[in-house]
Short mmCIF file of C-alpha atoms and ligand atoms in Angstrom, two decimals:
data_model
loop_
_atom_site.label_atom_id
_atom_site.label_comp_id
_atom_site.label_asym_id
_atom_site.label_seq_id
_atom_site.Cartn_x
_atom_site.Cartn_y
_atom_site.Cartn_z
CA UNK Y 240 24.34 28.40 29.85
CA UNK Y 241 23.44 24.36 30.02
CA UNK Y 242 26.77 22.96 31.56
CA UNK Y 243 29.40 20.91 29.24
CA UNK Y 244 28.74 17.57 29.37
CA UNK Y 245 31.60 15.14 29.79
CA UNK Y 246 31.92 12.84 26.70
CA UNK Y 247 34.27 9.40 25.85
CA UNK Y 248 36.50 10.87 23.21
CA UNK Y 249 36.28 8.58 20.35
CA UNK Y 250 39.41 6.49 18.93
CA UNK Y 251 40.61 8.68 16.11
CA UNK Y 252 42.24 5.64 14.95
CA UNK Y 253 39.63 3.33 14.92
CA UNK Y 254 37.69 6.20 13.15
CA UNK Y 255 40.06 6.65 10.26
CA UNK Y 256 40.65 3.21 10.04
CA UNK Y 257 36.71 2.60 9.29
CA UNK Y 258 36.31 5.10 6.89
CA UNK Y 259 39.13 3.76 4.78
CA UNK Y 260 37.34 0.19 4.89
CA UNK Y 261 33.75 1.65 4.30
CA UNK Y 262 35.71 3.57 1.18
CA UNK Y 263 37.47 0.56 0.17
CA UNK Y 264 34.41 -1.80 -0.38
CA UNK Y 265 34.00 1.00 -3.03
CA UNK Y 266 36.96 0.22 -5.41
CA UNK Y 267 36.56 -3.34 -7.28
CA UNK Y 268 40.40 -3.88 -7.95
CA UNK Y 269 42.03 -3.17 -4.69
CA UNK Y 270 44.34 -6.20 -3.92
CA UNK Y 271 43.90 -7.43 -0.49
CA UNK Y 272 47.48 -7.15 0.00
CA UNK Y 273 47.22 -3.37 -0.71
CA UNK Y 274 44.20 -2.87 1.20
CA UNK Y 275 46.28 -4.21 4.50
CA UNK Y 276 48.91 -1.75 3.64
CA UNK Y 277 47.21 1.17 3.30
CA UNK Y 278 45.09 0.05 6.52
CA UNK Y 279 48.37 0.50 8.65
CA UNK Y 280 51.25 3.22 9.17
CA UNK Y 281 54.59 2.81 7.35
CA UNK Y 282 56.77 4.06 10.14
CA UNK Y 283 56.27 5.26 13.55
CA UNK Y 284 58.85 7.13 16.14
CA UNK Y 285 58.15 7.59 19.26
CA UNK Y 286 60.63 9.90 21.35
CA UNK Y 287 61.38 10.65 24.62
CA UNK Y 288 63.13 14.03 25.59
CA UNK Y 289 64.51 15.87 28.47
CA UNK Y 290 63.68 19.53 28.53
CA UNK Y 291 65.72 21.75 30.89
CA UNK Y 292 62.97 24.05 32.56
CA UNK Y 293 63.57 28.00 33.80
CA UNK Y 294 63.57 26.52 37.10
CA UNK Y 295 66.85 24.23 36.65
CA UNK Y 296 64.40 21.09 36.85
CA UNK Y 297 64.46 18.63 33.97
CA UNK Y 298 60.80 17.26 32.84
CA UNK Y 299 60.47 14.40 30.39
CA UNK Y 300 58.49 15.27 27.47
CA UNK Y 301 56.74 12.80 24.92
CA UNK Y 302 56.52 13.40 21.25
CA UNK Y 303 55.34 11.25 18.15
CA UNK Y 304 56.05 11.38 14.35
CA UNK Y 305 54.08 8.70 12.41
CA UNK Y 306 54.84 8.36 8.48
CA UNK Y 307 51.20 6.68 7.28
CA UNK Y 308 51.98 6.21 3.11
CA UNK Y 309 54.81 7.14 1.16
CA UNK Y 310 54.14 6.22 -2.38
CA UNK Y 311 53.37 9.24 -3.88
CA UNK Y 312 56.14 11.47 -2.78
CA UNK Y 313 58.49 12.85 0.56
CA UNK Y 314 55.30 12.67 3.66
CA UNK Y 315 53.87 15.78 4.54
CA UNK Y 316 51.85 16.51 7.66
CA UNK Y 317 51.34 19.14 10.74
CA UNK Y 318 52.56 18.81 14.26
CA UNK Y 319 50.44 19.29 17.49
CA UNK Y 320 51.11 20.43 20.46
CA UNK Y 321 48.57 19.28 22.89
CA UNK Y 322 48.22 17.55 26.19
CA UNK Y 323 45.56 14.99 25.22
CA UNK Y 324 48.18 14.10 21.83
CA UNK Y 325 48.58 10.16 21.71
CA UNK Y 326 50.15 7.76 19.21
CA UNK Y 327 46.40 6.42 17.83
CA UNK Y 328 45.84 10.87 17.09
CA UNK Y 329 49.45 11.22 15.23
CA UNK Y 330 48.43 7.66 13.38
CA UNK Y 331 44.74 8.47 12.51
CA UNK Y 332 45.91 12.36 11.73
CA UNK Y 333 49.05 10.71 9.42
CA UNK Y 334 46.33 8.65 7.31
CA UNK Y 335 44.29 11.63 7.04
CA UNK Y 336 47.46 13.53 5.27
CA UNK Y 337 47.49 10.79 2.61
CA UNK Y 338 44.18 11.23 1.64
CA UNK Y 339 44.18 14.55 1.84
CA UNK Y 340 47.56 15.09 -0.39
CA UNK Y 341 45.52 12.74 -2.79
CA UNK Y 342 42.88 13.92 -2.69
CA UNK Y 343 43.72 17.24 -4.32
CA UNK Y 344 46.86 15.78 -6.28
CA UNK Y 345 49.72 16.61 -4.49
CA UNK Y 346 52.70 14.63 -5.17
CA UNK Y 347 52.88 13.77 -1.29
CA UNK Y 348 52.48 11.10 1.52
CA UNK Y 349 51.17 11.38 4.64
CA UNK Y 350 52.62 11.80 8.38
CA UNK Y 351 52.08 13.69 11.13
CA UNK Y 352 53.49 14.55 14.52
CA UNK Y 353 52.48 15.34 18.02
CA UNK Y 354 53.87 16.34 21.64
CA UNK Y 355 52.32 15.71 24.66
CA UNK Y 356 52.36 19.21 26.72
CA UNK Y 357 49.89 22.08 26.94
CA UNK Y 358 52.30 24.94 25.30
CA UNK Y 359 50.45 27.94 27.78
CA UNK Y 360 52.51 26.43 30.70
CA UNK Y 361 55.82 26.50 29.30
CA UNK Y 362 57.97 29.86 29.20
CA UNK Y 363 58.83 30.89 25.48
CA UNK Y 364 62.33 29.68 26.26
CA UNK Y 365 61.25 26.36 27.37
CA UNK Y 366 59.42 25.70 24.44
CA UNK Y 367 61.71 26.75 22.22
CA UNK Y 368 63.96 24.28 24.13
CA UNK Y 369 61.22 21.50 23.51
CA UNK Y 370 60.36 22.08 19.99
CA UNK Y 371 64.64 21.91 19.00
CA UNK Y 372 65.22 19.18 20.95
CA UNK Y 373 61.97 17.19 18.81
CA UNK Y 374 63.37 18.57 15.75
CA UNK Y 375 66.32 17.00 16.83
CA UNK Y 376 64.84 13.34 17.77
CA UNK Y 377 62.74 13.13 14.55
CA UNK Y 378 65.29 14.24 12.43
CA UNK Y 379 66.29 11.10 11.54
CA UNK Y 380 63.25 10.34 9.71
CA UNK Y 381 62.62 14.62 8.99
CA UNK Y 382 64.41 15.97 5.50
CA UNK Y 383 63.10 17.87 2.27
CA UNK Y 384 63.31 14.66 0.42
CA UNK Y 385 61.84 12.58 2.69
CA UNK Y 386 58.89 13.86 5.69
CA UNK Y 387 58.53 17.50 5.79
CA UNK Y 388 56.51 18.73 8.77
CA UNK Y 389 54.12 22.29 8.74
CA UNK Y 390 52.04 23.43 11.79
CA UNK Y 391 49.05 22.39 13.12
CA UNK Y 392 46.92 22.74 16.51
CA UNK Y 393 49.10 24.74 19.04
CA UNK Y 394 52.03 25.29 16.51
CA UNK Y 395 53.32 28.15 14.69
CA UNK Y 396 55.05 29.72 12.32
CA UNK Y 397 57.90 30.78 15.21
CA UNK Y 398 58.16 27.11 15.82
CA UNK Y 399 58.01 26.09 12.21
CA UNK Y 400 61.58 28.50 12.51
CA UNK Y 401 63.44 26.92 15.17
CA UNK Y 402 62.59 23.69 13.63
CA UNK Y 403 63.94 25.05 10.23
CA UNK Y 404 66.78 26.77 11.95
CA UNK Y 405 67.47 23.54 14.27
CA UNK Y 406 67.76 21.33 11.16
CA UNK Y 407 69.53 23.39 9.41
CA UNK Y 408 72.33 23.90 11.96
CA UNK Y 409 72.77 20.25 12.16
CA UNK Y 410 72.92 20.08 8.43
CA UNK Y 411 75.57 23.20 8.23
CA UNK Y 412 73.56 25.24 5.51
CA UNK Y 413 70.68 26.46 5.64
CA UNK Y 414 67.85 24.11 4.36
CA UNK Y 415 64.13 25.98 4.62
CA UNK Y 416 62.54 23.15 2.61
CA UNK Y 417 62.53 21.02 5.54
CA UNK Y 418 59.65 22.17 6.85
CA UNK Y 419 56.45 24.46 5.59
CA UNK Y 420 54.48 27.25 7.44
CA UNK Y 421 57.52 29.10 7.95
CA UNK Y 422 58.05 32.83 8.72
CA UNK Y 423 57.61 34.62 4.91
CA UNK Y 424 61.35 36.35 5.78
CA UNK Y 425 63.05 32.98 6.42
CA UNK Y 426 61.08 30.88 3.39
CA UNK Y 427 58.14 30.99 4.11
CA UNK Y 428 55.01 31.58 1.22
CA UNK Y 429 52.57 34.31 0.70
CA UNK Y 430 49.31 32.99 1.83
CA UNK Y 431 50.37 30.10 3.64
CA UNK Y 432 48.90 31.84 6.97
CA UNK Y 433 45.46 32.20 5.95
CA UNK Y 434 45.49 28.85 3.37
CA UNK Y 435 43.61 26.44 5.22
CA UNK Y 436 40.90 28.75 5.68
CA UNK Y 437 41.29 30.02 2.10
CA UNK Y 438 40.20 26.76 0.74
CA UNK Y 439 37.58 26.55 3.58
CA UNK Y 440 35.41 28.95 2.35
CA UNK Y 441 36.34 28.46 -1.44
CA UNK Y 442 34.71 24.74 -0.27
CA UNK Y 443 31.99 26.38 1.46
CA UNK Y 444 31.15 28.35 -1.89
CA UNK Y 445 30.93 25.63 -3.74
CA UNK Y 446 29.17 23.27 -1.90
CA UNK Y 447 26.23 25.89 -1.54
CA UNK Y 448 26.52 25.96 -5.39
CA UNK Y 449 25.94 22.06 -5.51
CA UNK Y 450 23.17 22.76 -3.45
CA UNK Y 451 21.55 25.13 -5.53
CA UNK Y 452 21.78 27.66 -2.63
CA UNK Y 453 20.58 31.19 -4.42
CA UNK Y 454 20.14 33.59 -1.85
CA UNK Y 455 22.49 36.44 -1.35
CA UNK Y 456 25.09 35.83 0.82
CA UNK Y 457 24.64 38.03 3.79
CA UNK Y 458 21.40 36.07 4.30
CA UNK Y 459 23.04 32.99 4.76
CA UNK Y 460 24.19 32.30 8.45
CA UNK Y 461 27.82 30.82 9.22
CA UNK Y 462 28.61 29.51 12.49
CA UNK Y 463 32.37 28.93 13.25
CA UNK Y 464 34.07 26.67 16.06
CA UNK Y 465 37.21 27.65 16.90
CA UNK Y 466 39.11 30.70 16.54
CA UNK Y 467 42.95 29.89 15.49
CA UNK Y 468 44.62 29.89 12.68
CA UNK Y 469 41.99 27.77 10.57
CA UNK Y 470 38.73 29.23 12.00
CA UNK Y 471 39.75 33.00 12.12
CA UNK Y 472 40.92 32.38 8.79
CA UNK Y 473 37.77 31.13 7.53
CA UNK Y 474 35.61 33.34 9.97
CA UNK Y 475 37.53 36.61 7.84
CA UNK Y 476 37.18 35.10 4.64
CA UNK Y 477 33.72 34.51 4.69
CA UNK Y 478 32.78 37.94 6.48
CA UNK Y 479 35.18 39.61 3.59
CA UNK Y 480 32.78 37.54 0.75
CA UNK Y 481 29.19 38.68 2.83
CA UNK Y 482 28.18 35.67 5.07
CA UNK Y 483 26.51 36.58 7.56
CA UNK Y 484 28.98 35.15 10.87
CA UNK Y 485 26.46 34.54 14.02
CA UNK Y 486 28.80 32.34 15.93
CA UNK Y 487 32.40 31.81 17.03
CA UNK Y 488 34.03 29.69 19.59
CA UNK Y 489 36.67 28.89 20.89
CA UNK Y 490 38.59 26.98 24.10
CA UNK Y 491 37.00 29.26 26.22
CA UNK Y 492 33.12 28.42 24.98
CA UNK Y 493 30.63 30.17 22.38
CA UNK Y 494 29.56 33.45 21.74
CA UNK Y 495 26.14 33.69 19.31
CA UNK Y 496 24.23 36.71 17.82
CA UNK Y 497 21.72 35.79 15.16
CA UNK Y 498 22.45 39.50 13.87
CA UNK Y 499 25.88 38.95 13.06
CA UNK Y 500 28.92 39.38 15.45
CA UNK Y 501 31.78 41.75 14.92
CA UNK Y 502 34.52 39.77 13.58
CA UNK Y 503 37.27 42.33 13.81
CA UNK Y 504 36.52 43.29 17.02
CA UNK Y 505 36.84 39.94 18.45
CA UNK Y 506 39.85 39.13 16.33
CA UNK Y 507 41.69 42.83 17.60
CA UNK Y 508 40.30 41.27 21.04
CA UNK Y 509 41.96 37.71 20.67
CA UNK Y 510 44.93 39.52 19.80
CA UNK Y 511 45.36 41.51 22.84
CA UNK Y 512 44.63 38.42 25.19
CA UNK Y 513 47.73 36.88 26.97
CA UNK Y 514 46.47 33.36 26.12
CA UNK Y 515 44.81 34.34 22.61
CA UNK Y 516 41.12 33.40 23.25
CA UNK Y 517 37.83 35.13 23.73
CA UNK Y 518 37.92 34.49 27.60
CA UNK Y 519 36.09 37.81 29.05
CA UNK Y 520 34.72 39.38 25.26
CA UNK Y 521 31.74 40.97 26.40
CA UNK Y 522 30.39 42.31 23.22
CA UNK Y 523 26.63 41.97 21.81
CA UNK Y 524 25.99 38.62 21.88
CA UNK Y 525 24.70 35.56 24.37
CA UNK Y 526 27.76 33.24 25.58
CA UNK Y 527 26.90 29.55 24.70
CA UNK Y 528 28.31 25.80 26.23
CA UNK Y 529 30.03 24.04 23.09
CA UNK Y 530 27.31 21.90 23.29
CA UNK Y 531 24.70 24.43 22.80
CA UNK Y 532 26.78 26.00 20.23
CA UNK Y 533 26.82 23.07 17.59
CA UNK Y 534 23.51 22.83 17.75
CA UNK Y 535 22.44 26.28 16.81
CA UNK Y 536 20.38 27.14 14.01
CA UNK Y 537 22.37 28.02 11.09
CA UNK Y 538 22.95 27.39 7.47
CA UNK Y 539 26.80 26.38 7.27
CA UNK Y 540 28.43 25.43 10.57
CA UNK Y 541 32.81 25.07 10.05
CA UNK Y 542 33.95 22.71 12.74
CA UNK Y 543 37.46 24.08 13.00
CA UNK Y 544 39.20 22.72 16.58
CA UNK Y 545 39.45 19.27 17.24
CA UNK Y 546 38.47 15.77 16.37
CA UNK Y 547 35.31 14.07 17.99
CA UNK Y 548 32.94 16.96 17.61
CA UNK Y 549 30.09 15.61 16.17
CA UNK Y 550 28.98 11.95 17.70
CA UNK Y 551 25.80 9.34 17.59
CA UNK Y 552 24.56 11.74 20.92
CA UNK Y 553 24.39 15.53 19.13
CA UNK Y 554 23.77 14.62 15.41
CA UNK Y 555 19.89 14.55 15.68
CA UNK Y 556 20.16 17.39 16.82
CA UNK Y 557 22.48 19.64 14.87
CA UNK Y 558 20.76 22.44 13.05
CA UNK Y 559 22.77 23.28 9.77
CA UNK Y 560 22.36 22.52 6.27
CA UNK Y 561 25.55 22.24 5.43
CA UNK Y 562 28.98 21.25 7.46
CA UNK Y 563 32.24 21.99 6.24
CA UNK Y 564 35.28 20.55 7.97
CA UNK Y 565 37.62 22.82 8.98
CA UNK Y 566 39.09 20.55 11.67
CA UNK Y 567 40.36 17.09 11.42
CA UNK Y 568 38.04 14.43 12.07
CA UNK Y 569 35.15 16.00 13.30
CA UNK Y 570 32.53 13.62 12.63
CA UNK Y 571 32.28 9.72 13.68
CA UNK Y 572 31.23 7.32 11.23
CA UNK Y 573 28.38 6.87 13.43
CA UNK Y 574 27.36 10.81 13.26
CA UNK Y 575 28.18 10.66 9.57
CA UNK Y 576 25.27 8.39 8.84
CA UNK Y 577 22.92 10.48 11.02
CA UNK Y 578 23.69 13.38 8.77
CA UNK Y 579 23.40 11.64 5.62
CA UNK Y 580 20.28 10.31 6.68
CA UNK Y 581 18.81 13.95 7.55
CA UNK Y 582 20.08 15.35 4.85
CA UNK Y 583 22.63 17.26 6.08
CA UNK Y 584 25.93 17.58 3.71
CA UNK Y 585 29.09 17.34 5.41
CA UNK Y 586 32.27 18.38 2.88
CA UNK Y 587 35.17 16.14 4.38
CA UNK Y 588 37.93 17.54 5.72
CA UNK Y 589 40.48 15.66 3.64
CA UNK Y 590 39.20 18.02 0.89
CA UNK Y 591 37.73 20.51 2.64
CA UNK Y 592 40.98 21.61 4.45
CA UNK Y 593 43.51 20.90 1.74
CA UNK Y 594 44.05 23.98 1.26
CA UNK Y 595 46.90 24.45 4.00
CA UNK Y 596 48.31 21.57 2.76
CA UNK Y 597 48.58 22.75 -1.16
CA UNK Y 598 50.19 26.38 0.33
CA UNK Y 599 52.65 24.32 2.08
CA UNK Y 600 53.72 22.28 -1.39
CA UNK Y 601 53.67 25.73 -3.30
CA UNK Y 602 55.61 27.10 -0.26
CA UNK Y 603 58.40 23.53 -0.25
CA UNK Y 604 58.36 24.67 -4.71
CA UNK Y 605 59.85 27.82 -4.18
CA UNK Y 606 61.84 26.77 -1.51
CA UNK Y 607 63.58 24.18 -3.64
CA UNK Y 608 63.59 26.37 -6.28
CA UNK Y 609 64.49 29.21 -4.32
CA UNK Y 610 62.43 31.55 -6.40
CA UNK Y 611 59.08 32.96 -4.87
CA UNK Y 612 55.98 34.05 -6.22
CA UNK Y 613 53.17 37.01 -5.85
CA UNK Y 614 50.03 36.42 -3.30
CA UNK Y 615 48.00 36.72 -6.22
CA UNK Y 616 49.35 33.96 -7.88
CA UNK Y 617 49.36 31.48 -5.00
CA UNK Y 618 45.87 32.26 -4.35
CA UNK Y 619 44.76 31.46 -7.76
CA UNK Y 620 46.45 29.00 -8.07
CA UNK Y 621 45.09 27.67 -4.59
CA UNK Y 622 41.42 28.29 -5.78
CA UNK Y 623 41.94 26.51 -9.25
CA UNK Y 624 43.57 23.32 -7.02
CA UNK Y 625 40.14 23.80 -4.61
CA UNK Y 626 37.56 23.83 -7.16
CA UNK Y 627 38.63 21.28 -9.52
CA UNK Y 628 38.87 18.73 -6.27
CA UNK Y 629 35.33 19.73 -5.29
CA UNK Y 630 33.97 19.46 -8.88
CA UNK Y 631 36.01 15.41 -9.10
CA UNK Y 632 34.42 14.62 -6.04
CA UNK Y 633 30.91 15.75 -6.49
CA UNK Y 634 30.87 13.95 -9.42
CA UNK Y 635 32.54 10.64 -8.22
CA UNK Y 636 29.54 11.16 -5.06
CA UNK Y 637 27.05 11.61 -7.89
CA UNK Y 638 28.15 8.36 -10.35
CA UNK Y 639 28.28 6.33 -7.16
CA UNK Y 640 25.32 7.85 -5.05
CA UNK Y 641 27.27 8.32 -2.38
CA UNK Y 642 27.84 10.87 0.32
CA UNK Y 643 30.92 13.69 -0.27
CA UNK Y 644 33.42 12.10 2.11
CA UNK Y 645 33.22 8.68 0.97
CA UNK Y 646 33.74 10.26 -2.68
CA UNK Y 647 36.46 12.18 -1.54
CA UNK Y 648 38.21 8.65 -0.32
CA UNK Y 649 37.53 6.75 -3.57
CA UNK Y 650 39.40 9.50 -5.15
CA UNK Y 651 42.49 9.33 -2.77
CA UNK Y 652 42.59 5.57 -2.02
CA UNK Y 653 42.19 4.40 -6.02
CA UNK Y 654 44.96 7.22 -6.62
CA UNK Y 655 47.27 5.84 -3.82
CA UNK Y 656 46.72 1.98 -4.36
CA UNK Y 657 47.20 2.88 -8.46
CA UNK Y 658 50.73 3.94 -7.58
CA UNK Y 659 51.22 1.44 -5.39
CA UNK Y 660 50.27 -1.29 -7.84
CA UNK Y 661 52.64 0.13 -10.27
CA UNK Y 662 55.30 0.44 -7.99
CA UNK Y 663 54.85 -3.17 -6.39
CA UNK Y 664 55.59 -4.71 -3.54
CA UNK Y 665 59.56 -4.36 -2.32
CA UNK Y 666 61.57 -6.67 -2.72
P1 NAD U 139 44.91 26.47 16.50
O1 NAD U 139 45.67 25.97 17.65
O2 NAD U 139 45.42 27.66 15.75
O3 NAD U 139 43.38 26.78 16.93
C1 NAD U 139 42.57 25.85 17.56
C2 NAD U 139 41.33 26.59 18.07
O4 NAD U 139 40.41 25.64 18.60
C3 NAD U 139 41.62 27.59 19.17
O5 NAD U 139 40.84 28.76 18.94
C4 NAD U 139 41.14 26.87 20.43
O6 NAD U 139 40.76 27.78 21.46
C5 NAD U 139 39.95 26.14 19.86
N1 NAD U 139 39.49 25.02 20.68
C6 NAD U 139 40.22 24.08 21.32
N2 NAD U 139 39.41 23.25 22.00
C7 NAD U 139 38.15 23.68 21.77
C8 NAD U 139 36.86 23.25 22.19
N3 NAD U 139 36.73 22.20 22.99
N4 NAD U 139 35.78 23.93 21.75
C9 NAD U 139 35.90 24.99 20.93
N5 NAD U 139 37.07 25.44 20.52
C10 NAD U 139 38.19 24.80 20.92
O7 NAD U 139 44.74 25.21 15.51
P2 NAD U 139 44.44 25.23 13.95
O8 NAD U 139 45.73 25.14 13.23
O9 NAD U 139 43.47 26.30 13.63
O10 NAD U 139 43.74 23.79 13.78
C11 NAD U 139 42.36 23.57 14.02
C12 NAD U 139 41.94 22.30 13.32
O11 NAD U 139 42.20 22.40 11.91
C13 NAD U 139 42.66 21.03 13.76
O12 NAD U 139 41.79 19.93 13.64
C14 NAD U 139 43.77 20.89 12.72
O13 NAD U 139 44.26 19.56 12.63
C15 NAD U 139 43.03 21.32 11.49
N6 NAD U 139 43.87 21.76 10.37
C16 NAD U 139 44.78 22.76 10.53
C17 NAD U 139 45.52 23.17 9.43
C18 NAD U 139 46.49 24.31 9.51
O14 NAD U 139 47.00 24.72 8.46
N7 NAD U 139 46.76 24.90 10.66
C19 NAD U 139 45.36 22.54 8.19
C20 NAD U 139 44.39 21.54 8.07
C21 NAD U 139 43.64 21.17 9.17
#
C-alpha cells in the first residue's frame, strides 16, 4: 500500500464561489446587483456552547448555521459534525443547498450547519447534550417556516430527534416539521434513509444512458468512496440493479477486488464495528491508500465522503468514465477542467445528490400535512423528480455545449435570480 500523501485542503468557499461566477458568465440577463447577492450568504450564526462532559468538566464547543438564499422558500440544508467543520465549509455547503433545491425544483433555499468535534470521542450522553444545546443556539434562526435542518456527515436520524424533540419542548407542542431525516416513528418518511443514494444511482443510470453505455450491467464496474449513509446506500442500490461493485472505502482506507466484493458482508461487518467502518475486514480483496483507490480502473467511480477529493494533482490520472457525485464538492474547478478535457463526465452533485434533499421536502409535506404516504409512492415519485432534472440538464449542457455541472448551475442560478428579479430588491 503506497502511503497517503498529505494534501492542502482546498477552500470550499472559494470553490463554490467560482463555479457560481464561471456559471454566471452563462446567463445574459443577470443584473450585477443580483449576481453580488447570490455571490454571498444571507445570514450567518456562529455559536459558542458549553457542554457539560461525563467527567464534570465543561468544554466549549463551536457550531455554525449559515442561511446562503432564501427566495424560493423556508432554507433547507444538512448539519455536520466534524472536527475539520469551519465557517467557509457551512458557507460553501449552504450555496450548494440553493442550487441543489433549484436545481430539481424544490420550493427551498439553501443553509447548512456544522459543529466542530469528532462525535467518536464524545459519550452518547454528551452528544446528546451537544446536539440540544445547538438546537437550542440556532433556534432562533431554525423553524418549519423558516430554515429546516436534515442530517449530513456524522449526523443521524437519533440526532435529527433530539433536535426535533429539543425544539419542540421549547415550542410546547410537538412540531416534527422542524427538521427532516427524522426517525419514521416520530415523523420521519419512508425512504428518506436510503434517498440520497436512491437518486445516486437513478443518476448513475441515466448518465450511462446519455452515454450510450449498452452493455449489461454486471459488466460494468462501480467503485464507491465512502461507506455511510450516502455510499452504502448507493453501493446496495447499484449491487440490487447488477453493477458489478469492485471497490469501497471508507475512513479507514480502500478495499478493491476487480471480481466484485461482497457488499452484504461488509455492510453486516460495518454494522457490528464499534466505530462503524471497515477497520480490520479481511475478506477477498487487496486493501488500497485513498489515493490508490481513486485512481483505479473502473467505469463509474461515486465519490461519496468529503469535499476536495479530486484536485489539479490526481485528475490525470483517474481511471473512470464516468463520476457521479455522491459527496459534496468533490471536484475543484481546476480538476473539473482536467476531466472535461479527457473526457471524463462528472454528474454534479447539486443534481446528482438531490435526492436526499427531495425525501426530506416529501418528508417536511406530510409532516405539515400530517398525513403520510407508502414507500412506493415516495420512491416514484423520487425517480420521476431525478430523471426529469437529468433529462433538463443534459439538454441545457447540450444547447450550450457545455459540461453537466455548469448546466446544472444555469438551471439553478437563472431559476433563483428569476425569483429574485420578481421579488426585487427590499425595501
Ligand atoms: P456519513 O457520515 O454517513 O459517511 C461518511 C463516510 O465517508 C464514512 O464511511 C466515512 O468513513 C467516510 N470517509 C470519511 N473520510 C474519508 C476519507 N478520507 N476517505 C474515504 N472515506 C472517508 O456521511 P454521509 O451522510 O454519507 O455524507 C457523505 C457525503 O455526501 C458528504 O459530502 C455529504 O455532504 C453528502 N451528502 C449527504 C446527504 C445525506 O442525505 N446524508 C445528502 C447529500 C449529500
Amino acid at each position: 500500500m503506497i502511503p497517503e500523501v498529505v494534501r492542502e485542503k482546498p477552500n470550499p468557499w472559494r470553490i463554490a464561489q467560482s463555479q457560481f461566477d464561471r456559471a454566471a458568465a452563462y446567463i445574459p440577463d443577470l443584473k450585477a446587483g443580483i449576481k453580488a447577492m447570490l455571490r454571498q450568504p444571507k445570514r450567518e450564526l456562529t455559536v459558542y456552547m458549553p457542554v457539560k462532559m461525563d467527567d464534570g468538566s465543561v468544554e466549549v464547543f463551536t457550531g455554525y448555521r449559515v442561511h446562503h438564499n432564501a427566495v424560493l422558500g423556508p432554507t433547507k440544508g444538512g448539519i455536520r459534525f466534524h472536527p475539520d467543520a469551519d465557517l467557509d465549509e457551512v458557507r460553501a455547503l449552504a450555496m450548494w443547498m440553493t442550487w441543489k433545491c433549484a436545481v430539481v425544483g424544490l420550493p427551498y433555499g439553501g443553509a447548512k450547519g456544522g459543529i466542530v468535534v469528532d462525535p467518536n470521542r464524545l459519550s452518547l450522553g454528551e452528544l446528546e447534550r451537544l446536539t440540544r444545546r445547538y438546537a437550542t443556539e440556532i433556534s432562533i434562526i431554525m423553524s418549519p417556516e423558516g430554515d429546516i435542518p436534515a442530517p449530513d456527515v456524522n449526523t443521524n436520524a437519533q440526532i435529527m430527534a433530539w433536535i426535533m424533540d429539543t425544539y419542540s419542548m421549547h415550542r410546547g407542542f410537538t412540531t416534527p416539521a422542524v427538521v427532516t431525516g427524522k426517525p419514521i416513528d416520530i415523523g420521519g418518511s419512508r425512504g428518506r434513509e436510503a434517498a440520497t443514494g436512491r437518486g445516486v444511482v437513478i443518476s448513475m443510470v441515466e448518465a450511462l444512458r446519455m452515454m450510450g453505455e449498452t452493455r449489461n450491467p454486471e459488466q460494468i464496474s462501480v467503485v464507491v468512496q465512502g461507506f455511510g449513509n450516502v455510499g452504502s446506500h448507493a453501493a446496495r442500490l447499484a449491487a440490487e440493479r447488477g453493477f458489478r461493485i469492485v471497490g469501497i472505502s471508507d475512513v479507514s482506507g480502500g478495499y478493491y477486488n476487480p471480481n466484485g466484493l461482497d457488499f452484504a458482508a461488509m455492510r453486516d461487518y460495518v454494522q457490528r464495528h464499534p466505530k462503524r467502518i471497515l477497520e480490520g475486514w479481511n475478506g477477498p480483496c487487496e486493501k488500497l491508500s485513498n489515493r490508490e483507490f481513486l485512481e483505479l480502473p473502473c467505469d463509474v467511480l461515486i465519490p461519496a465522503a468529503l469535499e476536495g477529493q479530486f484536485q489539479a494533482d490526481n485528475a490525470p490520472r483517474i481511471r473512470a468514465k464516468l463520476i457521479v457525485e455522491g459527496a459534496n464538492g468533490p471536484t475543484t474547478p481546476e480538476a473539473d477542467d482536467i476531466f472535461h478535457d479527457r473526457g471524463i463526465i462528472v454528474i454534479p452533485d447539486i443534481l446528482a445528490n438531490a435526492g436526499g434533499v427531495t425525501v426530506s421536502y416529501f418528508e417536511w409535506v406530510q409532516d405539515l400535512q400530517q398525513f403520510f404516504w407508502q414507500e412506493d409512492e415516495i420512491n416514484k415519485r423520487l425517480e420521476q423528480i431525478m430523471i426529469e432534472s437529468f433529462a433538463a440538464v443534459a439538454q441545457i449542457a447540450k444547447e450550450n455545449r457545455v459540461n453537466m455541472r455548469l448546466a446544472a448551475y444555469i438551471r439553478a442560478i437563472g431559476r433563483v435570480a428569476r425569483a429574485a428579479m420578481i421579488r426585487g430588491i427590499y425595501p
